[in-house]
Structure formats: C-alpha cells, structure tokens
XYZ file of C-alpha atoms in Angstrom:
601
model
C 17.646 -2.078 -2.735
C 19.506 -0.247 -5.493
C 20.081 3.429 -4.770
C 21.227 6.123 -7.171
C 23.345 8.591 -5.135
C 23.521 12.027 -6.822
C 26.311 14.419 -5.804
C 27.790 17.722 -6.941
C 31.419 18.438 -6.129
C 31.471 15.782 -3.402
C 31.529 11.998 -3.119
C 33.403 10.043 -4.476
C 36.044 12.747 -5.045
C 38.765 13.267 -2.436
C 38.028 16.296 -0.261
C 34.679 16.974 -1.886
C 31.957 18.902 -0.079
C 29.736 16.499 1.841
C 31.893 13.557 0.825
C 32.543 12.403 4.381
C 28.920 11.843 5.362
C 28.147 10.239 1.999
C 31.022 7.800 2.468
C 29.838 6.930 5.979
C 26.292 6.453 4.711
C 27.341 4.135 1.882
C 29.567 2.080 4.158
C 26.885 1.873 6.839
C 24.239 0.576 4.412
C 26.261 -2.414 3.293
C 23.162 -4.459 2.426
C 22.141 -2.024 -0.317
C 23.697 -1.424 -3.720
C 24.753 2.061 -4.770
C 25.169 3.633 -8.192
C 26.973 6.973 -7.803
C 26.252 9.765 -10.290
C 28.645 12.625 -9.559
C 29.279 16.081 -10.993
C 32.823 17.409 -10.735
C 33.434 21.127 -10.250
C 36.989 21.529 -11.548
C 40.062 19.947 -13.052
C 41.848 19.960 -9.697
C 39.077 17.886 -8.180
C 39.262 15.321 -10.945
C 43.065 15.162 -10.678
C 42.787 14.470 -6.926
C 40.964 11.230 -7.680
C 38.407 9.259 -5.682
C 38.261 7.957 -2.173
C 38.466 4.204 -1.663
C 35.055 2.816 -2.558
C 33.381 -0.027 -0.639
C 32.160 -3.126 -2.525
C 28.501 -2.041 -2.337
C 29.240 0.745 -4.852
C 28.391 -1.066 -8.077
C 28.946 1.740 -10.561
C 30.257 5.316 -10.703
C 29.390 7.705 -13.516
C 30.801 11.232 -13.551
C 30.286 14.363 -15.613
C 32.055 17.749 -15.478
C 29.984 20.830 -14.752
C 32.903 23.191 -15.267
C 33.309 22.515 -19.005
C 30.862 21.773 -21.805
C 31.743 18.612 -23.710
C 30.848 18.892 -27.396
C 28.427 16.170 -28.422
C 28.539 16.870 -32.166
C 24.736 16.884 -32.373
C 23.270 18.995 -35.213
C 19.531 19.564 -34.884
C 17.208 19.587 -37.848
C 14.481 22.099 -38.505
C 11.853 20.309 -36.424
C 14.221 19.836 -33.458
C 15.253 23.500 -33.581
C 11.610 24.532 -33.559
C 10.914 22.315 -30.547
C 13.947 23.715 -28.756
C 12.855 27.296 -29.388
C 9.382 26.516 -28.079
C 10.509 24.798 -24.862
C 13.394 27.184 -24.137
C 11.102 30.135 -24.766
C 8.554 28.734 -22.316
C 11.261 28.274 -19.696
C 12.497 31.845 -20.228
C 8.928 33.158 -20.052
C 8.461 31.419 -16.697
C 11.584 33.178 -15.398
C 10.408 36.574 -16.614
C 6.913 36.305 -15.119
C 7.726 34.484 -11.861
C 7.191 36.491 -8.677
C 10.178 38.314 -7.234
C 11.734 36.158 -4.500
C 11.677 37.702 -1.057
C 8.883 40.190 -1.794
C 5.720 40.383 0.226
C 2.946 38.088 -0.892
C -0.658 39.259 -0.806
C -3.636 37.014 -0.453
C -6.716 37.490 -2.583
C -8.505 39.419 0.182
C -5.488 41.626 0.764
C -5.172 42.385 -2.927
C -8.844 43.395 -3.176
C -8.625 45.598 -0.092
C -5.141 46.946 -0.849
C -3.746 45.643 2.437
C -0.114 44.537 2.636
C 0.752 41.205 4.179
C 3.249 40.775 6.983
C 6.720 42.005 6.020
C 9.311 39.360 5.228
C 6.850 36.838 3.828
C 8.556 35.022 0.978
C 6.846 35.027 -2.399
C 6.416 31.478 -3.652
C 6.163 30.685 -7.356
C 2.585 30.582 -8.603
C 1.083 27.345 -9.820
C 0.954 28.587 -13.416
C 4.625 29.592 -13.474
C 5.648 26.358 -11.713
C 3.775 24.191 -14.222
C 5.095 26.242 -17.120
C 8.667 25.832 -15.871
C 8.251 22.083 -15.220
C 6.708 21.429 -18.637
C 9.470 23.390 -20.383
C 12.189 21.597 -18.406
C 10.731 18.177 -19.179
C 10.285 19.151 -22.826
C 13.952 20.092 -23.112
C 14.948 16.834 -21.389
C 12.845 14.764 -23.786
C 14.324 16.617 -26.759
C 17.854 16.020 -25.480
C 17.111 12.331 -24.952
C 15.706 11.921 -28.452
C 18.299 14.011 -30.307
C 21.382 13.054 -28.279
C 22.037 16.346 -26.463
C 21.461 20.093 -26.263
C 25.005 21.394 -25.801
C 25.164 23.370 -29.042
C 21.548 24.539 -28.835
C 21.926 25.968 -25.322
C 24.995 27.937 -26.454
C 23.444 29.188 -29.673
C 22.193 32.619 -30.676
C 18.761 31.031 -30.913
C 18.707 30.607 -27.113
C 19.729 34.228 -26.490
C 17.041 35.529 -28.845
C 14.376 33.372 -27.168
C 15.442 34.813 -23.801
C 15.310 38.346 -25.186
C 11.782 37.831 -26.566
C 10.606 36.570 -23.192
C 12.069 39.614 -21.438
C 10.388 42.008 -23.869
C 7.014 40.227 -23.882
C 3.951 41.758 -22.188
C 3.607 40.701 -18.565
C 7.358 40.417 -17.937
C 8.632 41.900 -14.706
C 10.275 45.278 -14.739
C 13.705 43.870 -13.892
C 13.455 41.471 -16.851
C 12.339 44.222 -19.231
C 15.382 46.293 -18.278
C 17.844 43.509 -19.199
C 20.519 44.648 -21.664
C 22.470 42.542 -24.122
C 25.345 41.846 -21.663
C 22.753 40.803 -19.069
C 21.072 38.438 -21.523
C 24.417 36.863 -22.428
C 25.279 36.381 -18.740
C 21.932 34.756 -17.952
C 22.051 32.544 -21.069
C 25.548 31.383 -20.114
C 24.387 30.513 -16.594
C 21.363 28.618 -17.920
C 23.608 26.668 -20.283
C 25.784 25.571 -17.368
C 22.804 24.706 -15.177
C 21.069 22.680 -17.915
C 24.095 20.625 -18.939
C 22.773 17.570 -17.037
C 19.925 17.361 -19.567
C 22.375 16.238 -22.269
C 23.817 13.306 -20.320
C 23.185 9.677 -21.250
C 22.231 8.716 -17.699
C 18.499 8.540 -18.383
C 18.226 5.046 -19.835
C 16.714 1.783 -18.680
C 20.122 0.504 -17.608
C 21.037 3.841 -15.985
C 18.895 5.783 -13.543
C 15.914 3.806 -14.794
C 17.317 0.708 -13.081
C 17.527 2.128 -9.541
C 14.807 1.827 -6.922
C 15.410 5.252 -5.405
C 17.381 8.425 -6.169
C 19.060 10.217 -3.273
C 20.390 13.709 -4.033
C 23.073 14.739 -1.543
C 22.122 18.395 -2.058
C 19.548 20.521 -3.806
C 20.022 22.527 -6.973
C 21.811 20.998 -9.954
C 22.622 17.760 -8.099
C 18.902 16.972 -7.821
C 18.199 17.610 -11.527
C 19.037 14.007 -12.641
C 16.678 12.782 -9.927
C 13.904 14.988 -11.298
C 14.395 13.523 -14.772
C 14.565 9.951 -13.439
C 11.238 10.532 -11.751
C 9.810 12.023 -14.953
C 11.012 9.264 -17.286
C 10.764 6.204 -15.033
C 8.793 7.191 -11.917
C 11.811 6.664 -9.629
C 11.145 8.258 -6.201
C 13.466 11.051 -5.119
C 14.902 11.901 -1.690
C 16.764 15.211 -1.303
C 19.130 15.955 1.586
C 20.061 19.566 2.288
C 22.474 20.283 5.110
C 22.742 23.765 3.608
C 19.884 25.154 1.497
C 21.242 25.824 -1.996
C 18.545 28.371 -2.823
C 19.677 30.530 0.093
C 23.232 30.358 -1.254
C 22.104 31.510 -4.694
C 20.246 34.434 -3.153
C 23.467 35.571 -1.469
C 25.751 35.219 -4.519
C 26.472 37.644 -7.374
C 26.085 40.821 -5.285
C 27.837 42.875 -7.994
C 25.594 41.700 -10.848
C 22.947 43.916 -12.383
C 19.364 43.794 -11.037
C 18.193 42.028 -14.207
C 20.771 39.246 -13.856
C 20.063 38.748 -10.155
C 16.314 38.708 -10.738
C 16.358 36.201 -13.601
C 18.845 33.839 -11.935
C 16.967 34.008 -8.631
C 13.775 33.142 -10.515
C 15.449 30.161 -12.200
C 16.841 28.699 -9.000
C 13.600 29.453 -7.170
C 11.526 27.598 -9.760
C 14.012 24.712 -9.891
C 13.896 24.431 -6.104
C 10.095 24.565 -6.088
C 9.924 21.776 -8.685
C 12.452 19.714 -6.720
C 10.501 20.149 -3.494
C 7.244 19.248 -5.275
C 8.606 16.143 -6.987
C 10.623 14.777 -4.053
C 9.051 12.093 -1.926
C 10.919 13.334 1.135
C 13.139 16.303 1.978
C 15.847 15.794 4.593
C 17.150 18.949 6.298
C 20.131 18.477 8.557
C 18.884 20.812 11.279
C 16.004 23.083 12.252
C 17.721 26.100 10.678
C 17.765 24.415 7.249
C 14.230 23.135 7.819
C 12.915 26.672 8.356
C 14.602 27.789 5.138
C 13.047 24.899 3.229
C 9.602 25.769 4.535
C 10.155 29.408 3.605
C 11.154 28.331 0.093
C 7.915 26.396 -0.393
C 8.578 22.907 0.992
C 5.620 20.851 2.182
C 5.936 20.172 5.903
C 4.539 16.676 5.444
C 7.603 15.752 3.373
C 10.223 17.037 5.826
C 12.275 14.547 7.850
C 15.119 16.066 9.889
C 18.202 13.827 10.068
C 21.273 15.257 11.752
C 24.701 14.649 10.193
C 26.547 11.744 11.725
C 30.080 12.040 13.083
C 32.433 9.210 13.936
C 32.794 9.193 17.730
C 35.689 6.708 17.758
C 38.551 9.283 17.640
C 37.073 11.070 20.649
C 36.233 8.031 22.765
C 39.503 8.149 24.734
C 38.797 11.732 25.785
C 35.027 11.603 26.152
C 34.617 8.476 28.293
C 35.897 8.302 31.867
C 37.650 5.079 32.737
C 36.521 3.194 35.816
C 38.934 2.482 38.709
C 38.859 -1.258 38.101
C 39.770 -0.661 34.445
C 42.729 1.442 35.483
C 43.999 -1.303 37.770
C 43.816 -3.845 34.957
C 45.695 -1.564 32.579
C 48.323 0.144 34.744
C 51.032 0.064 32.105
C 48.850 1.792 29.545
C 47.758 4.380 32.092
C 51.365 5.041 33.050
C 52.333 5.519 29.431
C 49.439 7.911 28.876
C 50.473 9.940 31.925
C 53.992 10.206 30.568
C 52.682 11.332 27.206
C 50.465 13.934 28.835
C 53.380 15.169 30.933
C 55.605 15.517 27.867
C 52.852 17.273 25.990
C 52.345 19.672 28.907
C 56.051 20.475 28.932
C 55.863 21.311 25.229
C 52.588 23.190 25.540
C 52.704 25.042 28.830
C 49.468 26.779 27.994
C 47.508 23.509 28.254
C 45.709 22.921 31.532
C 42.469 23.125 33.479
C 42.314 26.923 32.958
C 42.607 26.817 29.169
C 39.984 28.018 26.715
C 39.993 26.346 23.300
C 38.749 27.702 19.994
C 39.019 25.396 16.976
C 37.853 26.054 13.450
C 38.492 27.896 10.198
C 39.909 31.395 10.643
C 37.708 33.934 8.846
C 35.818 37.132 9.752
C 32.534 35.271 10.304
C 34.108 33.495 13.303
C 34.503 36.878 15.086
C 37.797 36.153 16.821
C 38.085 39.866 17.581
C 35.173 39.639 20.017
C 36.717 36.487 21.470
C 40.008 38.283 22.136
C 38.240 41.210 23.810
C 36.233 38.761 25.895
C 39.418 36.945 26.871
C 40.827 40.230 28.166
C 37.996 40.338 30.711
C 38.508 36.645 31.491
C 42.191 37.312 32.247
C 41.224 40.144 34.554
C 38.989 37.777 36.560
C 41.185 34.655 36.239
C 44.812 35.723 35.638
C 46.092 32.206 35.018
C 43.768 31.474 32.090
C 45.134 30.911 28.589
C 43.508 30.796 25.157
C 44.375 28.422 22.337
C 43.208 29.403 18.839
C 43.676 26.381 16.577
C 42.853 26.598 12.895
C 43.960 27.607 9.437
C 42.876 30.680 7.507
C 40.436 30.305 4.616
C 41.909 32.036 1.595
C 43.492 35.500 1.330
C 40.731 37.094 3.396
C 41.384 34.618 6.177
C 45.143 35.284 6.028
C 44.572 39.009 6.460
C 42.108 38.410 9.290
C 44.552 36.097 11.072
C 47.251 38.766 10.862
C 44.866 41.323 12.338
C 43.999 38.957 15.213
C 47.672 38.294 15.948
C 48.357 42.016 16.127
C 45.346 42.576 18.395
C 46.452 39.753 20.716
C 49.956 41.236 20.954
C 48.431 44.616 21.796
C 45.961 43.333 24.397
C 48.240 40.770 26.057
C 51.945 41.579 26.381
C 54.311 38.659 26.882
C 54.474 37.420 30.456
C 57.167 35.494 32.318
C 56.927 33.366 35.460
C 60.120 34.834 36.888
C 62.980 37.279 36.222
C 65.017 34.641 34.384
C 62.156 32.996 32.452
C 61.264 33.623 28.844
C 58.071 35.603 28.359
C 55.161 34.173 26.396
C 51.764 35.385 25.324
C 48.653 33.912 26.987
C 47.075 33.637 23.522
C 48.563 31.089 21.121
C 47.769 30.726 17.423
C 48.309 27.174 16.173
C 47.446 24.938 13.262
C 45.913 21.516 13.522
C 48.628 18.885 13.174
C 51.297 20.805 15.062
C 52.863 19.962 18.464
C 50.131 19.383 21.015
C 47.432 19.725 18.347
C 47.889 16.563 16.309
C 44.146 15.870 16.251
C 40.979 17.661 17.284
C 40.661 15.213 20.185
C 44.099 16.307 21.470
C 43.082 19.955 21.294
C 39.845 19.447 23.225
C 41.573 17.158 25.740
C 44.026 19.921 26.693
C 41.299 22.487 27.343
C 38.736 23.083 30.048
C 36.113 24.918 27.979
C 35.511 25.022 24.227
C 34.382 28.403 22.892
C 32.483 29.313 19.717
C 32.253 33.053 18.962
C 30.789 33.068 15.424
C 28.346 35.646 14.100
C 27.354 33.347 11.194
C 27.273 29.566 11.551
C 25.485 26.722 9.846
C 25.784 23.332 11.520
C 28.539 23.608 14.183
C 30.529 20.409 13.693
C 33.289 21.704 15.996
C 30.851 21.886 18.898
C 29.764 18.292 18.330
C 33.412 17.190 18.416
C 33.822 18.990 21.740
C 30.663 17.280 23.006
C 32.050 13.883 21.991
C 35.115 14.767 24.090
C 32.902 15.550 27.085
C 33.812 19.236 27.211
C 31.605 22.054 28.420
C 30.993 24.721 25.774
C 30.261 28.434 25.569
C 28.704 29.455 22.248
C 26.996 32.345 20.522
C 23.337 31.961 19.574
C 23.698 31.600 15.786
C 22.645 29.013 13.210
C 21.877 25.597 14.664
C 23.947 26.071 17.845
C 21.031 25.890 20.308
C 19.593 22.878 18.503
C 22.928 21.068 18.759
C 23.911 21.698 22.365
C 20.426 21.756 23.903
C 20.924 22.422 27.584
C 24.445 20.999 27.789
C 26.300 24.294 27.338
C 26.069 28.038 27.828
C 24.744 30.270 25.037
C 25.295 34.045 24.761
C 24.290 36.650 22.161
C 26.739 37.188 19.267
C 29.032 40.238 19.252
C 28.809 40.518 23.043
C 32.316 40.100 24.532
C 31.177 40.831 28.079
C 28.520 38.093 28.060
C 30.999 35.686 26.490
C 33.569 36.475 29.184
C 31.091 36.082 32.059
C 30.004 32.657 30.765
C 33.616 31.462 30.449
C 34.529 32.691 33.925
C 31.496 31.001 35.486
C 32.585 27.631 34.064
C 36.271 28.089 34.887
C 35.394 28.760 38.532
C 33.066 25.757 38.845
C 34.794 22.458 37.926
C 31.818 20.366 39.083
C 29.461 22.236 36.784
C 31.918 21.805 33.913
C 31.988 18.076 34.547
C 28.186 17.801 34.664
C 27.728 19.771 31.442
C 30.499 17.797 29.743
C 28.946 14.462 30.686
C 25.525 15.605 29.473
C 27.036 16.903 26.232
C 28.802 13.588 25.661
C 25.575 11.623 26.137
C 23.636 13.982 23.860
C 26.226 13.725 21.100
C 26.193 9.937 21.184
C 22.393 9.900 21.062
C 21.796 12.436 18.275
C 24.934 12.958 16.210
C 26.605 9.587 15.798
C 27.105 7.795 12.512
C 24.935 4.945 13.731
C 21.847 7.122 14.250
C 22.391 8.806 10.872
C 22.639 5.496 9.016
C 19.669 4.012 10.869
C 17.524 7.046 10.055
C 18.339 6.897 6.346
C 17.772 3.135 6.274
C 14.272 3.646 7.620
C 13.605 6.551 5.266
C 14.681 4.493 2.238
C 12.314 1.683 3.176
C 9.450 4.100 3.817
C 10.039 5.847 0.474
C 10.095 2.669 -1.579
C 7.056 1.318 0.261
C 4.981 4.439 -0.412
C 6.166 5.336 -3.910
C 7.356 2.176 -5.691
C 8.854 2.450 -9.160
C 6.266 1.764 -11.862
C 8.187 -0.323 -14.337
C 6.576 -1.422 -17.623
C 4.217 -4.371 -17.235
C 5.050 -7.081 -19.780
C 2.761 -9.747 -21.113
C 3.630 -13.396 -21.695
C 5.456 -12.600 -24.946
C 7.634 -9.967 -23.277
C 5.856 -7.021 -24.872
C 4.486 -4.057 -22.902
C 0.949 -4.724 -21.768
C -1.414 -1.961 -22.978
C -3.440 0.074 -20.490
C -1.412 -1.281 -17.555
C -1.185 2.261 -16.144
C -3.775 5.031 -16.519
C -2.977 7.732 -19.050
C -3.440 10.432 -16.410
C -0.344 9.183 -14.595
C 1.852 10.453 -17.441
C 0.367 13.961 -17.731
C 2.485 16.506 -15.811
C 0.851 19.180 -13.704
C -0.314 19.876 -10.183
C -3.931 19.019 -11.031
C -3.037 15.315 -11.149
C -2.079 15.293 -7.470
C -4.805 14.152 -5.053
C -6.396 16.908 -2.989
C -6.821 16.070 0.706
C -10.458 15.940 1.800
C -11.588 18.536 4.275
C -12.371 17.098 7.706
C -15.054 18.807 9.823
C -13.887 20.157 13.120
C -16.337 18.013 15.077
C -14.706 14.867 13.644
C -11.206 15.801 14.832
C -10.277 14.193 18.085
C -8.928 16.756 20.530
C -6.383 15.304 22.986
C -7.111 15.847 26.635
C -4.531 18.106 28.314
C -2.301 16.308 30.752
C -1.953 18.146 34.036
C 0.301 17.379 36.939
C -1.072 17.722 40.445
C 1.059 19.955 42.622
C 1.301 18.714 46.165
C-alpha cells in the first residue's frame, strides 16, 4: 500500500510536533510505502534538517507555510472573474455561518421561542457547508489550471470581495461591523491558510498516485488530503491528538470581535468539511473524541487510537527480575547496585520516601499547589522529599520557576542531619540530563510516587512513562488523566492541595499498595500505550479504509484511452445530497439484547 502522510510542522523535521509518533508509525509499517508531504513552520525548522528516514519513505515533498513563494502567475480576465466568484462565495459562507459556540435551536424550539440547552455547539448548516466546499474546490481547480493563486489571494480584489460579503444582506452582525484593518487581517490569514491550493502536489504522479492520505493533524495539514479526495477520490484518514479547531477558538484573544468571528467561521467550516470528507477520524483519547463530536464529527467515523510510546528505555525499571535471573547475572546485578549506591550518594534526596514531578515548568502545571500539598506531606511524613525535574517553557515559564523556587525556600527552610552537616532543602529543582536525572527512567526509578498536579492537561505522556516504570501515581482529574491511568493510580480534584497531600501520604505509608498499583500500571501501559499496539491499530485501519473506499482510478480501454461512462456522472457532483441516506428501521425489527444478570448466592 502507498500512503501519503500529511504533516504540518512535524515529521520529517527534527523536533517537529508529533514527529516522534509519525516516525514510529512509518518504521513500524515497513511493508508499506510512504510519500511524505510536509509543511514547515519557520526557517529555524528547515535549518534543523530532517530525521533519519527509513527505506520505506519513497519521497518527501515540503512547502513553507511561513512565507509565500511567488509563482509569477498573471491571471487573465476570465481567470480573475472566476477567482472573484469563488473567493466571494467562500467569504459569503464565512459571513453567514452560525456563530461557533452559540446555542442551537431546533425547528420546534424556534417556532415556540424556546432556548435549547446551554453550551450546545452550533454546527455549520448544510447550505453554508456546501457553499464553502464548492468555493474551496473551485479555487483549487482554478489554481490547478492556472498554476497558482499566490498573487490573487494577496490582491486588492480579494479584500474587496471579502468586504462585499461582509456588507451583504444576511451577514452576521460581527461581520457587518468589520473595519478596514479587520478585513486586511482576515484576508492575510486566509491567504496563509489557502497557500496549499497553489502547490503542484495534485497531479497523477503526486497525491493522485497514493492509495490513502493520512493527515497527522486537522486544519491546514488535512487540506491536501481534501483536494486529493476531490481530484482523485483518494480516501482520507485524519488523526487528531489535539483538536485544532479548539486551539483556534482559544487563540487571538486580543483581536477584534469581527476578526475572531470570521476566522472562527473559516476554521469551523474547514473542520466540518474535513470531518465530512474523511473516511475515518482518529482521536488519541476520549477527551479529543468528545471535542470532535462537539465540532460535528460523525460517531460512526471515529476510531480512538492511543499514542504509542517506546517501552524499551523503561524496561529495566518497570520489570522485576526473578531470583533465578539474578543468580545467573550476579556481576551485572553487583554493578547496578554500585551505580545505585553512587547515585544515592550524589542525590541524597532519592529514596523510598521521594515524590517525583517531571514535566515542562509552566503555570498550567500548578506547582504552587504541589508545594503547598508537600508542606502537609512533610508534616505527616517528615523524611519525605520532592524532586521537581523539568525545564521552563519560555519567559513565562522562567518567571514561574523563579516564583516556585522562592515559595519552596519560604515553606521549607534548609535542614541538616546534624550540627556539623550542611543543610539542604527537601525540595530540589533539577533539569533532565543532570546528575541523577540523566533520563526519565532514572528519575522515576529514584522515586516512590509520581505526582501530576496540572490544572490543564491534554494527553499525559509523563504519566504513561511512570506507568512503564511500574510506579504508583497521584494525579489531578484533568484532560485524559482518568482514561490513561484507569484504576491503577489515585486521582484528586485540581487545585486541592489537601486532597493531593492525603493521597500521597496514603501511598507513602503503604508500600504493598504502591507495589500493587505500580504492577497494574505497568501492565496497563504495555497493553494500551505501546508502539506495537499503535502500529497494529493503524495497520488495521489502513486496510479497512482501502477496502471500504478504494481509489477510483480512470478505467482505460484496450487502446489506453479513458473508457466513457465508466463512472456515473453523479459521483463527480459535490454536495451532501449525493451521500446515501440510511434507511429507517422500525423498532420492532431491532433485536434487543437480553440483560445478563448474575445470581447472588
């Protein structure tokens, strides 16, 4: 199978977002061929280069999203008229689309004047969705025929078409209130978002030659997959470990209401079209799945596949060695004991009464609550120590780290074991790679309990690493934490230092319970979050996708010419009306499963 892998700011670039799991996926599916189509997000990323590519990567094509490359295309009068028509239709769809996040009323509620439940997301109407899709495909066809749209998207013609749509009858109030600076901002954003339309990827020997397109994220990365499906009927699979539409809703808080409204409408319509056209949508966890459903995804298309982590670096910590294995390898065991003893001399805070926090230092991690909780832990268990291992994220993280250091010095004065010993603080701030913290496995190995205190969290990779190491965990109930740990750890409400402290103390005082939870966590991590299960799940999904939605390539006759009427004309007409409508099944024909009851004796 030949797969077109679509990425934005990730694989194959070094250090790109999502590049690690893409690399593991490509290497795991060594019987398939991969063509990588990647968008770069900056000059620094391009200067960093690519990761080492396996032999199954047949071709890599890249394009910068951070700069517009002049194509030198000058449109004639007819092409300019077509561009104005399609761009105007796209702008009109943005101006008339429903406000995202507003309450949606059903027909009965509208007639009776009754409001629906608060918080119900407004999904784009069928008319606006079709209007947006037709305009997008029209612009793509124009770009393919004329050689690009770079100059047209940056022209005054585009701004005027946007202005007419905002002033037209039926436009939303926020669109009608858009000023000239707002129109210029929105037109500039649309130009950046529509740059993939001008690429030369959409040819028979490009995306038309693959059997399946796999977008590593939603948004702009999935746009080439949409066009490949439109031009060649290539099925599309979209993976979202973080929902891009949610990110767009949370960005540009300082922009004007008109800018936020129009950009939210664009990304909402693009997401709706992506979800409609995709054969399958792959959320990485239940949290992302709920967001996809809220943004209009069809539940029948959703297939949850958890990210896969390499368990090899944690195997030495996570698996207990048997007595007979220790006898056979006494020299190695002796050497490991010596290394552990030296490490303990260097890091006196490491031991069975050590709490470990590992991650990126930023306000969302709520280390302040962790420090206050640790004060109560120290009062109950005076010998306990806390290791905070991680680097700050940007200037905000630097300032937050300084605040946490000052708070730790205030809450915990330096202590000494005797009158002639040097005092030290029970809280240590370290960076990964330093003495005693060379790897994440070393950090978890030197601790008894791993703690997560975040108030905002997506998919907690750090918890999975602790589970691979067989460590019991105490976490706050945020993001996908409960889904990840199941019943193998303790969960407390966020911003509750007392509950966090009580959970830590209960595990520190019960070594047998720690061991049971750690063993269960290790087994759960190997079952659900390994690279092997991730690769196997995608292998099955690829086969299912190609089997259900095969690529319809041109049927040739004996002379090598396209055979007429090989495919019905309706298959090429865009619109929701071409999709089959499921037949209604009467209730008496639905088989109701018998409830299974267990007899209590």
